[in-house]
JSON list of C-alpha atoms and ligand atoms in Angstrom, two decimals:
[
{"chain": "A", "resi": 5, "resn": "MET", "atom": "CA", "xyz": [1.70, 0.22, 19.18]},
{"chain": "A", "resi": 6, "resn": "LEU", "atom": "CA", "xyz": [1.96, 3.84, 18.13]},
{"chain": "A", "resi": 7, "resn": "ILE", "atom": "CA", "xyz": [0.72, 4.43, 14.58]},
{"chain": "A", "resi": 8, "resn": "LEU", "atom": "CA", "xyz": [1.09, 7.49, 12.35]},
{"chain": "A", "resi": 9, "resn": "VAL", "atom": "CA", "xyz": [-2.01, 8.08, 10.19]},
{"chain": "A", "resi": 10, "resn": "LEU", "atom": "CA", "xyz": [-1.66, 10.17, 7.01]},
{"chain": "A", "resi": 11, "resn": "SER", "atom": "CA", "xyz": [-4.37, 10.84, 4.46]},
{"chain": "A", "resi": 12, "resn": "ASP", "atom": "CA", "xyz": [-4.85, 12.85, 1.28]},
{"chain": "A", "resi": 13, "resn": "ILE", "atom": "CA", "xyz": [-1.17, 13.68, 0.79]},
{"chain": "A", "resi": 14, "resn": "HIS", "atom": "CA", "xyz": [-1.95, 14.60, -2.84]},
{"chain": "A", "resi": 15, "resn": "ALA", "atom": "CA", "xyz": [1.60, 14.70, -4.17]},
{"chain": "A", "resi": 16, "resn": "ASN", "atom": "CA", "xyz": [2.61, 17.46, -1.74]},
{"chain": "A", "resi": 17, "resn": "LEU", "atom": "CA", "xyz": [6.14, 16.43, -0.76]},
{"chain": "A", "resi": 18, "resn": "GLU", "atom": "CA", "xyz": [6.87, 19.60, 1.26]},
{"chain": "A", "resi": 19, "resn": "ALA", "atom": "CA", "xyz": [3.87, 18.90, 3.50]},
{"chain": "A", "resi": 20, "resn": "LEU", "atom": "CA", "xyz": [4.68, 15.19, 3.82]},
{"chain": "A", "resi": 21, "resn": "ASP", "atom": "CA", "xyz": [8.29, 15.86, 4.81]},
{"chain": "A", "resi": 22, "resn": "ALA", "atom": "CA", "xyz": [7.23, 18.47, 7.39]},
{"chain": "A", "resi": 23, "resn": "VAL", "atom": "CA", "xyz": [4.90, 15.91, 8.96]},
{"chain": "A", "resi": 24, "resn": "LEU", "atom": "CA", "xyz": [7.52, 13.17, 8.94]},
{"chain": "A", "resi": 25, "resn": "ASP", "atom": "CA", "xyz": [9.97, 15.59, 10.64]},
{"chain": "A", "resi": 26, "resn": "ASP", "atom": "CA", "xyz": [7.46, 16.42, 13.36]},
{"chain": "A", "resi": 27, "resn": "ALA", "atom": "CA", "xyz": [6.00, 12.95, 13.94]},
{"chain": "A", "resi": 28, "resn": "PRO", "atom": "CA", "xyz": [7.26, 10.76, 16.77]},
{"chain": "A", "resi": 29, "resn": "ALA", "atom": "CA", "xyz": [8.91, 7.37, 16.14]},
{"chain": "A", "resi": 30, "resn": "VAL", "atom": "CA", "xyz": [6.09, 4.94, 15.36]},
{"chain": "A", "resi": 31, "resn": "GLY", "atom": "CA", "xyz": [5.64, 1.21, 14.84]},
{"chain": "A", "resi": 32, "resn": "GLU", "atom": "CA", "xyz": [3.66, 1.63, 11.61]},
{"chain": "A", "resi": 33, "resn": "THR", "atom": "CA", "xyz": [2.51, 4.34, 9.23]},
{"chain": "A", "resi": 34, "resn": "TRP", "atom": "CA", "xyz": [-0.95, 4.04, 7.68]},
{"chain": "A", "resi": 35, "resn": "VAL", "atom": "CA", "xyz": [-1.81, 6.03, 4.54]},
{"chain": "A", "resi": 36, "resn": "ILE", "atom": "CA", "xyz": [-5.53, 6.41, 3.83]},
{"chain": "A", "resi": 37, "resn": "GLY", "atom": "CA", "xyz": [-5.46, 7.12, 0.10]},
{"chain": "A", "resi": 38, "resn": "ASP", "atom": "CA", "xyz": [-5.26, 10.02, -2.34]},
{"chain": "A", "resi": 39, "resn": "ILE", "atom": "CA", "xyz": [-1.50, 9.83, -2.33]},
{"chain": "A", "resi": 40, "resn": "VAL", "atom": "CA", "xyz": [-1.30, 11.57, -5.72]},
{"chain": "A", "resi": 41, "resn": "GLY", "atom": "CA", "xyz": [-3.42, 14.08, -7.65]},
{"chain": "A", "resi": 42, "resn": "TYR", "atom": "CA", "xyz": [-3.54, 17.91, -7.33]},
{"chain": "A", "resi": 43, "resn": "GLY", "atom": "CA", "xyz": [0.11, 18.30, -6.26]},
{"chain": "A", "resi": 44, "resn": "PRO", "atom": "CA", "xyz": [3.42, 18.59, -8.12]},
{"chain": "A", "resi": 45, "resn": "GLU", "atom": "CA", "xyz": [5.52, 15.67, -6.85]},
{"chain": "A", "resi": 46, "resn": "PRO", "atom": "CA", "xyz": [3.72, 12.33, -7.22]},
{"chain": "A", "resi": 47, "resn": "ASP", "atom": "CA", "xyz": [6.79, 10.15, -7.83]},
{"chain": "A", "resi": 48, "resn": "GLU", "atom": "CA", "xyz": [8.71, 11.69, -4.95]},
{"chain": "A", "resi": 49, "resn": "VAL", "atom": "CA", "xyz": [5.83, 11.21, -2.51]},
{"chain": "A", "resi": 50, "resn": "VAL", "atom": "CA", "xyz": [5.35, 7.58, -3.52]},
{"chain": "A", "resi": 51, "resn": "GLU", "atom": "CA", "xyz": [9.10, 6.97, -3.20]},
{"chain": "A", "resi": 52, "resn": "ARG", "atom": "CA", "xyz": [9.09, 8.43, 0.34]},
{"chain": "A", "resi": 53, "resn": "LEU", "atom": "CA", "xyz": [6.20, 6.17, 1.32]},
{"chain": "A", "resi": 54, "resn": "ARG", "atom": "CA", "xyz": [7.79, 3.15, -0.29]},
{"chain": "A", "resi": 55, "resn": "GLU", "atom": "CA", "xyz": [11.04, 3.74, 1.64]},
{"chain": "A", "resi": 56, "resn": "ARG", "atom": "CA", "xyz": [9.04, 3.98, 4.84]},
{"chain": "A", "resi": 57, "resn": "GLY", "atom": "CA", "xyz": [7.21, 0.70, 4.19]},
{"chain": "A", "resi": 58, "resn": "VAL", "atom": "CA", "xyz": [3.77, 2.18, 4.83]},
{"chain": "A", "resi": 59, "resn": "ILE", "atom": "CA", "xyz": [0.48, 0.33, 4.87]},
{"chain": "A", "resi": 60, "resn": "ALA", "atom": "CA", "xyz": [-1.77, 2.12, 2.37]},
{"chain": "A", "resi": 61, "resn": "VAL", "atom": "CA", "xyz": [-5.16, 1.98, 0.70]},
{"chain": "A", "resi": 62, "resn": "ARG", "atom": "CA", "xyz": [-6.29, 3.41, -2.62]},
{"chain": "A", "resi": 63, "resn": "GLY", "atom": "CA", "xyz": [-8.21, 6.66, -3.02]},
{"chain": "A", "resi": 64, "resn": "ASN", "atom": "CA", "xyz": [-10.22, 7.99, -5.96]},
{"chain": "A", "resi": 65, "resn": "HIS", "atom": "CA", "xyz": [-7.23, 10.02, -7.22]},
{"chain": "A", "resi": 66, "resn": "ASP", "atom": "CA", "xyz": [-4.91, 7.01, -7.01]},
{"chain": "A", "resi": 67, "resn": "ALA", "atom": "CA", "xyz": [-7.45, 4.97, -8.99]},
{"chain": "A", "resi": 68, "resn": "ALA", "atom": "CA", "xyz": [-7.70, 7.73, -11.61]},
{"chain": "A", "resi": 69, "resn": "ALA", "atom": "CA", "xyz": [-3.90, 8.05, -11.84]},
{"chain": "A", "resi": 70, "resn": "ILE", "atom": "CA", "xyz": [-3.54, 4.43, -12.94]},
{"chain": "A", "resi": 71, "resn": "GLY", "atom": "CA", "xyz": [-6.11, 4.95, -15.68]},
{"chain": "A", "resi": 72, "resn": "GLY", "atom": "CA", "xyz": [-9.41, 4.42, -13.89]},
{"chain": "A", "resi": 73, "resn": "ASP", "atom": "CA", "xyz": [-12.62, 6.05, -15.15]},
{"chain": "A", "resi": 74, "resn": "GLU", "atom": "CA", "xyz": [-12.90, 7.82, -11.78]},
{"chain": "A", "resi": 75, "resn": "ILE", "atom": "CA", "xyz": [-11.48, 10.80, -13.69]},
{"chain": "A", "resi": 76, "resn": "ASP", "atom": "CA", "xyz": [-14.87, 11.18, -15.43]},
{"chain": "A", "resi": 77, "resn": "TYR", "atom": "CA", "xyz": [-16.32, 12.38, -12.12]},
{"chain": "A", "resi": 78, "resn": "PHE", "atom": "CA", "xyz": [-13.63, 14.99, -11.44]},
{"chain": "A", "resi": 79, "resn": "ASN", "atom": "CA", "xyz": [-14.22, 18.73, -11.73]},
{"chain": "A", "resi": 80, "resn": "GLU", "atom": "CA", "xyz": [-12.23, 20.64, -14.35]},
{"chain": "A", "resi": 81, "resn": "ASP", "atom": "CA", "xyz": [-9.24, 21.55, -12.14]},
{"chain": "A", "resi": 82, "resn": "ALA", "atom": "CA", "xyz": [-8.97, 18.07, -10.63]},
{"chain": "A", "resi": 83, "resn": "ARG", "atom": "CA", "xyz": [-9.21, 16.60, -14.11]},
{"chain": "A", "resi": 84, "resn": "ARG", "atom": "CA", "xyz": [-6.47, 18.83, -15.53]},
{"chain": "A", "resi": 85, "resn": "ALA", "atom": "CA", "xyz": [-4.20, 17.97, -12.61]},
{"chain": "A", "resi": 86, "resn": "MET", "atom": "CA", "xyz": [-4.96, 14.28, -13.07]},
{"chain": "A", "resi": 87, "resn": "LEU", "atom": "CA", "xyz": [-4.21, 14.32, -16.79]},
{"chain": "A", "resi": 88, "resn": "TRP", "atom": "CA", "xyz": [-0.84, 15.89, -15.92]},
{"chain": "A", "resi": 89, "resn": "THR", "atom": "CA", "xyz": [-0.26, 13.30, -13.17]},
{"chain": "A", "resi": 90, "resn": "ARG", "atom": "CA", "xyz": [-0.93, 10.45, -15.59]},
{"chain": "A", "resi": 91, "resn": "THR", "atom": "CA", "xyz": [1.67, 11.75, -18.02]},
{"chain": "A", "resi": 92, "resn": "VAL", "atom": "CA", "xyz": [4.46, 12.25, -15.47]},
{"chain": "A", "resi": 93, "resn": "ILE", "atom": "CA", "xyz": [4.31, 9.30, -13.08]},
{"chain": "A", "resi": 94, "resn": "SER", "atom": "CA", "xyz": [6.90, 6.58, -13.54]},
{"chain": "A", "resi": 95, "resn": "ASP", "atom": "CA", "xyz": [6.09, 2.96, -14.25]},
{"chain": "A", "resi": 96, "resn": "ARG", "atom": "CA", "xyz": [7.38, 2.22, -10.74]},
{"chain": "A", "resi": 97, "resn": "THR", "atom": "CA", "xyz": [4.87, 4.65, -9.20]},
{"chain": "A", "resi": 98, "resn": "ARG", "atom": "CA", "xyz": [2.06, 3.29, -11.36]},
{"chain": "A", "resi": 99, "resn": "ALA", "atom": "CA", "xyz": [2.86, -0.27, -10.28]},
{"chain": "A", "resi": 100, "resn": "TRP", "atom": "CA", "xyz": [2.93, 0.72, -6.58]},
{"chain": "A", "resi": 101, "resn": "LEU", "atom": "CA", "xyz": [-0.41, 2.51, -6.86]},
{"chain": "A", "resi": 102, "resn": "THR", "atom": "CA", "xyz": [-1.92, -0.41, -8.77]},
{"chain": "A", "resi": 103, "resn": "ALA", "atom": "CA", "xyz": [-1.02, -2.79, -5.95]},
{"chain": "A", "resi": 104, "resn": "LEU", "atom": "CA", "xyz": [-2.94, -0.79, -3.31]},
{"chain": "A", "resi": 105, "resn": "PRO", "atom": "CA", "xyz": [-6.04, -2.50, -1.90]},
{"chain": "A", "resi": 106, "resn": "GLU", "atom": "CA", "xyz": [-9.32, -0.64, -1.33]},
{"chain": "A", "resi": 107, "resn": "ARG", "atom": "CA", "xyz": [-9.59, -1.81, 2.27]},
{"chain": "A", "resi": 108, "resn": "VAL", "atom": "CA", "xyz": [-7.17, -3.08, 4.91]},
{"chain": "A", "resi": 109, "resn": "VAL", "atom": "CA", "xyz": [-7.97, -4.53, 8.33]},
{"chain": "A", "resi": 110, "resn": "ARG", "atom": "CA", "xyz": [-5.19, -3.97, 10.83]},
{"chain": "A", "resi": 111, "resn": "GLU", "atom": "CA", "xyz": [-4.93, -3.85, 14.65]},
{"chain": "A", "resi": 112, "resn": "GLY", "atom": "CA", "xyz": [-8.72, -3.84, 15.01]},
{"chain": "A", "resi": 113, "resn": "PHE", "atom": "CA", "xyz": [-9.17, -0.99, 12.51]},
{"chain": "A", "resi": 114, "resn": "THR", "atom": "CA", "xyz": [-10.68, -0.97, 9.03]},
{"chain": "A", "resi": 115, "resn": "LEU", "atom": "CA", "xyz": [-8.74, 1.39, 6.74]},
{"chain": "A", "resi": 116, "resn": "ALA", "atom": "CA", "xyz": [-10.68, 2.85, 3.79]},
{"chain": "A", "resi": 117, "resn": "HIS", "atom": "CA", "xyz": [-10.29, 6.14, 1.91]},
{"chain": "A", "resi": 118, "resn": "GLY", "atom": "CA", "xyz": [-13.92, 7.23, 1.53]},
{"chain": "A", "resi": 119, "resn": "SER", "atom": "CA", "xyz": [-15.82, 4.89, 3.82]},
{"chain": "A", "resi": 120, "resn": "PRO", "atom": "CA", "xyz": [-15.79, 1.21, 4.75]},
{"chain": "A", "resi": 121, "resn": "ARG", "atom": "CA", "xyz": [-19.05, 0.91, 2.77]},
{"chain": "A", "resi": 122, "resn": "ASP", "atom": "CA", "xyz": [-17.78, 2.57, -0.42]},
{"chain": "A", "resi": 123, "resn": "PRO", "atom": "CA", "xyz": [-13.99, 2.97, -0.12]},
{"chain": "A", "resi": 124, "resn": "ILE", "atom": "CA", "xyz": [-13.38, 4.97, -3.26]},
{"chain": "A", "resi": 125, "resn": "TRP", "atom": "CA", "xyz": [-16.19, 7.51, -3.36]},
{"chain": "A", "resi": 126, "resn": "GLU", "atom": "CA", "xyz": [-18.36, 7.92, -0.28]},
{"chain": "A", "resi": 127, "resn": "TYR", "atom": "CA", "xyz": [-17.83, 11.04, 1.87]},
{"chain": "A", "resi": 128, "resn": "VAL", "atom": "CA", "xyz": [-18.51, 10.55, 5.58]},
{"chain": "A", "resi": 129, "resn": "THR", "atom": "CA", "xyz": [-19.69, 14.01, 6.64]},
{"chain": "A", "resi": 130, "resn": "THR", "atom": "CA", "xyz": [-22.86, 13.20, 8.63]},
{"chain": "A", "resi": 131, "resn": "THR", "atom": "CA", "xyz": [-23.75, 10.82, 11.42]},
{"chain": "A", "resi": 132, "resn": "PRO", "atom": "CA", "xyz": [-26.29, 8.84, 9.31]},
{"chain": "A", "resi": 133, "resn": "VAL", "atom": "CA", "xyz": [-23.58, 8.08, 6.75]},
{"chain": "A", "resi": 134, "resn": "ALA", "atom": "CA", "xyz": [-21.17, 7.25, 9.55]},
{"chain": "A", "resi": 135, "resn": "ARG", "atom": "CA", "xyz": [-23.74, 4.84, 11.00]},
{"chain": "A", "resi": 136, "resn": "ALA", "atom": "CA", "xyz": [-23.93, 3.02, 7.65]},
{"chain": "A", "resi": 137, "resn": "SER", "atom": "CA", "xyz": [-20.13, 2.75, 7.71]},
{"chain": "A", "resi": 138, "resn": "PHE", "atom": "CA", "xyz": [-20.18, 1.17, 11.15]},
{"chain": "A", "resi": 139, "resn": "ASP", "atom": "CA", "xyz": [-22.71, -1.34, 9.84]},
{"chain": "A", "resi": 140, "resn": "ALA", "atom": "CA", "xyz": [-20.43, -2.11, 6.89]},
{"chain": "A", "resi": 141, "resn": "MET", "atom": "CA", "xyz": [-17.26, -2.87, 8.85]},
{"chain": "A", "resi": 142, "resn": "ALA", "atom": "CA", "xyz": [-16.35, -5.94, 10.85]},
{"chain": "A", "resi": 143, "resn": "THR", "atom": "CA", "xyz": [-14.01, -4.09, 13.22]},
{"chain": "A", "resi": 144, "resn": "ASP", "atom": "CA", "xyz": [-14.92, -1.75, 16.09]},
{"chain": "A", "resi": 145, "resn": "HIS", "atom": "CA", "xyz": [-12.66, 1.00, 14.78]},
{"chain": "A", "resi": 146, "resn": "GLY", "atom": "CA", "xyz": [-12.14, 2.58, 11.38]},
{"chain": "A", "resi": 147, "resn": "VAL", "atom": "CA", "xyz": [-9.89, 5.18, 9.78]},
{"chain": "A", "resi": 148, "resn": "ILE", "atom": "CA", "xyz": [-11.06, 7.19, 6.77]},
{"chain": "A", "resi": 149, "resn": "GLY", "atom": "CA", "xyz": [-10.02, 10.24, 4.72]},
{"chain": "A", "resi": 150, "resn": "HIS", "atom": "CA", "xyz": [-11.42, 11.84, 1.52]},
{"chain": "A", "resi": 151, "resn": "THR", "atom": "CA", "xyz": [-13.12, 14.89, 3.12]},
{"chain": "A", "resi": 152, "resn": "HIS", "atom": "CA", "xyz": [-9.81, 16.64, 3.94]},
{"chain": "A", "resi": 153, "resn": "ARG", "atom": "CA", "xyz": [-11.24, 17.57, 7.37]},
{"chain": "A", "resi": 154, "resn": "PRO", "atom": "CA", "xyz": [-10.29, 16.09, 10.76]},
{"chain": "A", "resi": 155, "resn": "ALA", "atom": "CA", "xyz": [-13.27, 14.34, 12.36]},
{"chain": "A", "resi": 156, "resn": "ALA", "atom": "CA", "xyz": [-14.33, 11.63, 14.78]},
{"chain": "A", "resi": 157, "resn": "TYR", "atom": "CA", "xyz": [-17.64, 9.74, 14.78]},
{"chain": "A", "resi": 158, "resn": "LEU", "atom": "CA", "xyz": [-18.56, 7.70, 17.83]},
{"chain": "A", "resi": 159, "resn": "ASN", "atom": "CA", "xyz": [-21.14, 4.93, 18.02]},
{"chain": "A", "resi": 160, "resn": "ASP", "atom": "CA", "xyz": [-22.09, 4.00, 21.58]},
{"chain": "A", "resi": 161, "resn": "ASP", "atom": "CA", "xyz": [-24.47, 1.08, 21.19]},
{"chain": "A", "resi": 162, "resn": "GLY", "atom": "CA", "xyz": [-26.20, 2.84, 18.31]},
{"chain": "A", "resi": 163, "resn": "VAL", "atom": "CA", "xyz": [-26.12, 6.35, 19.78]},
{"chain": "A", "resi": 164, "resn": "MET", "atom": "CA", "xyz": [-24.11, 8.44, 17.34]},
{"chain": "A", "resi": 165, "resn": "SER", "atom": "CA", "xyz": [-22.01, 11.49, 18.18]},
{"chain": "A", "resi": 166, "resn": "PHE", "atom": "CA", "xyz": [-19.50, 13.62, 16.32]},
{"chain": "A", "resi": 167, "resn": "MET", "atom": "CA", "xyz": [-16.48, 15.77, 17.15]},
{"chain": "A", "resi": 168, "resn": "THR", "atom": "CA", "xyz": [-14.28, 18.12, 15.14]},
{"chain": "A", "resi": 169, "resn": "PRO", "atom": "CA", "xyz": [-10.80, 17.75, 16.61]},
{"chain": "A", "resi": 170, "resn": "ALA", "atom": "CA", "xyz": [-8.57, 20.80, 16.87]},
{"chain": "A", "resi": 171, "resn": "GLU", "atom": "CA", "xyz": [-4.76, 20.74, 16.81]},
{"chain": "A", "resi": 172, "resn": "GLY", "atom": "CA", "xyz": [-3.64, 18.81, 19.87]},
{"chain": "A", "resi": 173, "resn": "SER", "atom": "CA", "xyz": [-7.07, 17.23, 20.52]},
{"chain": "A", "resi": 174, "resn": "GLN", "atom": "CA", "xyz": [-6.93, 13.78, 22.02]},
{"chain": "A", "resi": 175, "resn": "LEU", "atom": "CA", "xyz": [-9.81, 11.29, 22.02]},
{"chain": "A", "resi": 176, "resn": "VAL", "atom": "CA", "xyz": [-9.75, 8.40, 24.47]},
{"chain": "A", "resi": 177, "resn": "PHE", "atom": "CA", "xyz": [-11.87, 5.80, 22.68]},
{"chain": "A", "resi": 178, "resn": "GLY", "atom": "CA", "xyz": [-10.80, 2.59, 24.42]},
{"chain": "A", "resi": 179, "resn": "THR", "atom": "CA", "xyz": [-13.22, -0.12, 23.29]},
{"chain": "A", "resi": 180, "resn": "ARG", "atom": "CA", "xyz": [-15.85, 2.32, 21.92]},
{"chain": "A", "resi": 181, "resn": "ARG", "atom": "CA", "xyz": [-16.69, 2.11, 18.22]},
{"chain": "A", "resi": 182, "resn": "VAL", "atom": "CA", "xyz": [-15.08, 5.04, 16.38]},
{"chain": "A", "resi": 183, "resn": "LEU", "atom": "CA", "xyz": [-14.53, 6.22, 12.83]},
{"chain": "A", "resi": 184, "resn": "LEU", "atom": "CA", "xyz": [-11.60, 8.63, 12.68]},
{"chain": "A", "resi": 185, "resn": "ASN", "atom": "CA", "xyz": [-10.44, 11.07, 10.00]},
{"chain": "A", "resi": 186, "resn": "ALA", "atom": "CA", "xyz": [-6.92, 12.49, 10.31]},
{"chain": "A", "resi": 187, "resn": "GLY", "atom": "CA", "xyz": [-7.62, 15.36, 7.88]},
{"chain": "A", "resi": 188, "resn": "SER", "atom": "CA", "xyz": [-5.39, 16.05, 4.87]},
{"chain": "A", "resi": 189, "resn": "VAL", "atom": "CA", "xyz": [-1.61, 16.30, 4.77]},
{"chain": "A", "resi": 190, "resn": "GLY", "atom": "CA", "xyz": [-1.34, 17.89, 1.35]},
{"chain": "A", "resi": 191, "resn": "GLN", "atom": "CA", "xyz": [-4.52, 19.94, 0.83]},
{"chain": "A", "resi": 192, "resn": "PRO", "atom": "CA", "xyz": [-6.39, 20.70, 4.08]},
{"chain": "A", "resi": 193, "resn": "ARG", "atom": "CA", "xyz": [-9.92, 22.06, 3.64]},
{"chain": "A", "resi": 194, "resn": "ASP", "atom": "CA", "xyz": [-10.88, 22.98, 7.19]},
{"chain": "A", "resi": 195, "resn": "GLY", "atom": "CA", "xyz": [-9.78, 26.59, 6.90]},
{"chain": "A", "resi": 196, "resn": "ILE", "atom": "CA", "xyz": [-6.35, 25.89, 8.42]},
{"chain": "A", "resi": 197, "resn": "ASN", "atom": "CA", "xyz": [-3.43, 25.77, 6.01]},
{"chain": "A", "resi": 198, "resn": "THR", "atom": "CA", "xyz": [-1.06, 23.50, 7.97]},
{"chain": "A", "resi": 199, "resn": "ALA", "atom": "CA", "xyz": [-0.69, 19.78, 7.19]},
{"chain": "A", "resi": 200, "resn": "ALA", "atom": "CA", "xyz": [-3.03, 17.59, 9.27]},
{"chain": "A", "resi": 201, "resn": "TRP", "atom": "CA", "xyz": [-2.07, 14.20, 10.72]},
{"chain": "A", "resi": 202, "resn": "MET", "atom": "CA", "xyz": [-2.97, 11.86, 13.55]},
{"chain": "A", "resi": 203, "resn": "THR", "atom": "CA", "xyz": [-1.37, 9.31, 15.81]},
{"chain": "A", "resi": 204, "resn": "LEU", "atom": "CA", "xyz": [-3.09, 6.26, 17.27]},
{"chain": "A", "resi": 205, "resn": "ASP", "atom": "CA", "xyz": [-1.95, 4.49, 20.41]},
{"chain": "A", "resi": 206, "resn": "THR", "atom": "CA", "xyz": [-3.56, 1.08, 20.13]},
{"chain": "A", "resi": 207, "resn": "GLU", "atom": "CA", "xyz": [-2.65, 0.02, 23.69]},
{"chain": "A", "resi": 208, "resn": "ALA", "atom": "CA", "xyz": [-3.96, 3.19, 25.34]},
{"chain": "A", "resi": 209, "resn": "GLY", "atom": "CA", "xyz": [-6.91, 3.44, 22.94]},
{"chain": "A", "resi": 210, "resn": "THR", "atom": "CA", "xyz": [-6.23, 7.07, 22.05]},
{"chain": "A", "resi": 211, "resn": "ALA", "atom": "CA", "xyz": [-6.17, 9.21, 18.91]},
{"chain": "A", "resi": 212, "resn": "THR", "atom": "CA", "xyz": [-4.30, 12.52, 18.80]},
{"chain": "A", "resi": 213, "resn": "TRP", "atom": "CA", "xyz": [-4.64, 15.10, 16.01]},
{"chain": "A", "resi": 214, "resn": "GLN", "atom": "CA", "xyz": [-1.69, 17.30, 15.05]},
{"chain": "A", "resi": 215, "resn": "ARG", "atom": "CA", "xyz": [-0.70, 19.94, 12.47]},
{"chain": "A", "resi": 216, "resn": "SER", "atom": "CA", "xyz": [2.61, 20.80, 10.84]},
{"chain": "A", "resi": 217, "resn": "ALA", "atom": "CA", "xyz": [3.53, 24.04, 9.12]},
{"chain": "A", "resi": 218, "resn": "TYR", "atom": "CA", "xyz": [5.31, 23.67, 5.78]},
{"chain": "A", "resi": 219, "resn": "ASP", "atom": "CA", "xyz": [6.64, 25.86, 2.98]},
{"chain": "A", "resi": 220, "resn": "ILE", "atom": "CA", "xyz": [3.41, 26.54, 1.07]},
{"chain": "A", "resi": 221, "resn": "ALA", "atom": "CA", "xyz": [5.07, 29.06, -1.26]},
{"chain": "A", "resi": 222, "resn": "ALA", "atom": "CA", "xyz": [7.59, 26.43, -2.38]},
{"chain": "A", "resi": 223, "resn": "VAL", "atom": "CA", "xyz": [4.80, 24.03, -3.33]},
{"chain": "A", "resi": 224, "resn": "GLN", "atom": "CA", "xyz": [2.91, 26.78, -5.14]},
{"chain": "A", "resi": 225, "resn": "ALA", "atom": "CA", "xyz": [6.08, 27.63, -7.09]},
{"chain": "A", "resi": 226, "resn": "ALA", "atom": "CA", "xyz": [6.54, 23.97, -8.04]},
{"chain": "A", "resi": 227, "resn": "MET", "atom": "CA", "xyz": [2.90, 23.84, -9.17]},
{"chain": "A", "resi": 228, "resn": "ARG", "atom": "CA", "xyz": [3.37, 26.97, -11.24]},
{"chain": "A", "resi": 229, "resn": "ARG", "atom": "CA", "xyz": [6.43, 25.47, -12.97]},
{"chain": "A", "resi": 230, "resn": "VAL", "atom": "CA", "xyz": [4.36, 22.54, -14.23]},
{"chain": "A", "resi": 231, "resn": "ALA", "atom": "CA", "xyz": [1.26, 24.70, -14.93]},
{"chain": "A", "resi": 232, "resn": "LEU", "atom": "CA", "xyz": [-1.11, 23.05, -12.47]},
{"chain": "A", "resi": 233, "resn": "PRO", "atom": "CA", "xyz": [-4.41, 24.99, -12.13]},
{"chain": "A", "resi": 234, "resn": "ALA", "atom": "CA", "xyz": [-4.27, 28.31, -10.25]},
{"chain": "A", "resi": 235, "resn": "PHE", "atom": "CA", "xyz": [-7.17, 27.43, -7.95]},
{"chain": "A", "resi": 236, "resn": "LEU", "atom": "CA", "xyz": [-5.33, 24.34, -6.71]},
{"chain": "A", "resi": 237, "resn": "ARG", "atom": "CA", "xyz": [-2.28, 26.51, -5.92]},
{"chain": "A", "resi": 238, "resn": "ASP", "atom": "CA", "xyz": [-4.27, 29.26, -4.25]},
{"chain": "A", "resi": 239, "resn": "ARG", "atom": "CA", "xyz": [-6.33, 27.05, -1.97]},
{"chain": "A", "resi": 240, "resn": "LEU", "atom": "CA", "xyz": [-3.20, 25.77, -0.21]},
{"chain": "A", "resi": 241, "resn": "ALA", "atom": "CA", "xyz": [-2.71, 29.24, 1.26]},
{"chain": "A", "resi": 242, "resn": "TYR", "atom": "CA", "xyz": [-6.05, 29.36, 3.02]},
{"chain": "A", "resi": 243, "resn": "GLY", "atom": "CA", "xyz": [-6.66, 25.67, 3.63]},
{"chain": "A", "resi": 244, "resn": "GLY", "atom": "CA", "xyz": [-9.99, 25.64, 1.85]},
{"chain": "B", "resi": 323, "resn": "ZN", "atom": "ZN1", "xyz": [-8.41, 13.70, -1.46]}
]
């Protein structure tokens, strides 16, 4: 089956729609958390995902949006954006976010926002942390988000390696143990300002990373209209 993997959409509907326009027809869409927070259109993003019947897990921003004390750990800009998000989301959005699990096992993959070990908060940015994630998951393969940077960690019988996929990169993993990060749709932080996404072909055992350009200025204008923090607007332009 071909699977579309989206992570860290962060209420950026322009970016999400650009990705959905570019993506091939797929059997399933997996969403690896942080669906809301930072961006200007949380209800619209959730509605799009609901219509599509996605399989999704909860991120730290989703947990905060439904009232969780995760907000206490946010920096000032993230906190301001989250307080706004809490006031605008509909009951329907809140109920959908509340129903999200922290982990899902599907097609031989563990789906978790931060890491399989600590789904809400842990950042997998080093091979020792990745190794701990492999130890914490029952499947050979995992999909994560949270860092907003595309990445792949490989574990060949305990020998760890790492790659930073570029646009168009394909990894043939087959039966090897891998932990894959699609990057962020709505707020990339790898120095590239286009929306990041990934497809998985579970029969071929391949992952392919892609990018989609979107109307950044339109999102910034929408953020300005609702007075979201300037830094959160500005960073979209440089992908940092
Ligand atoms: Zn995020």
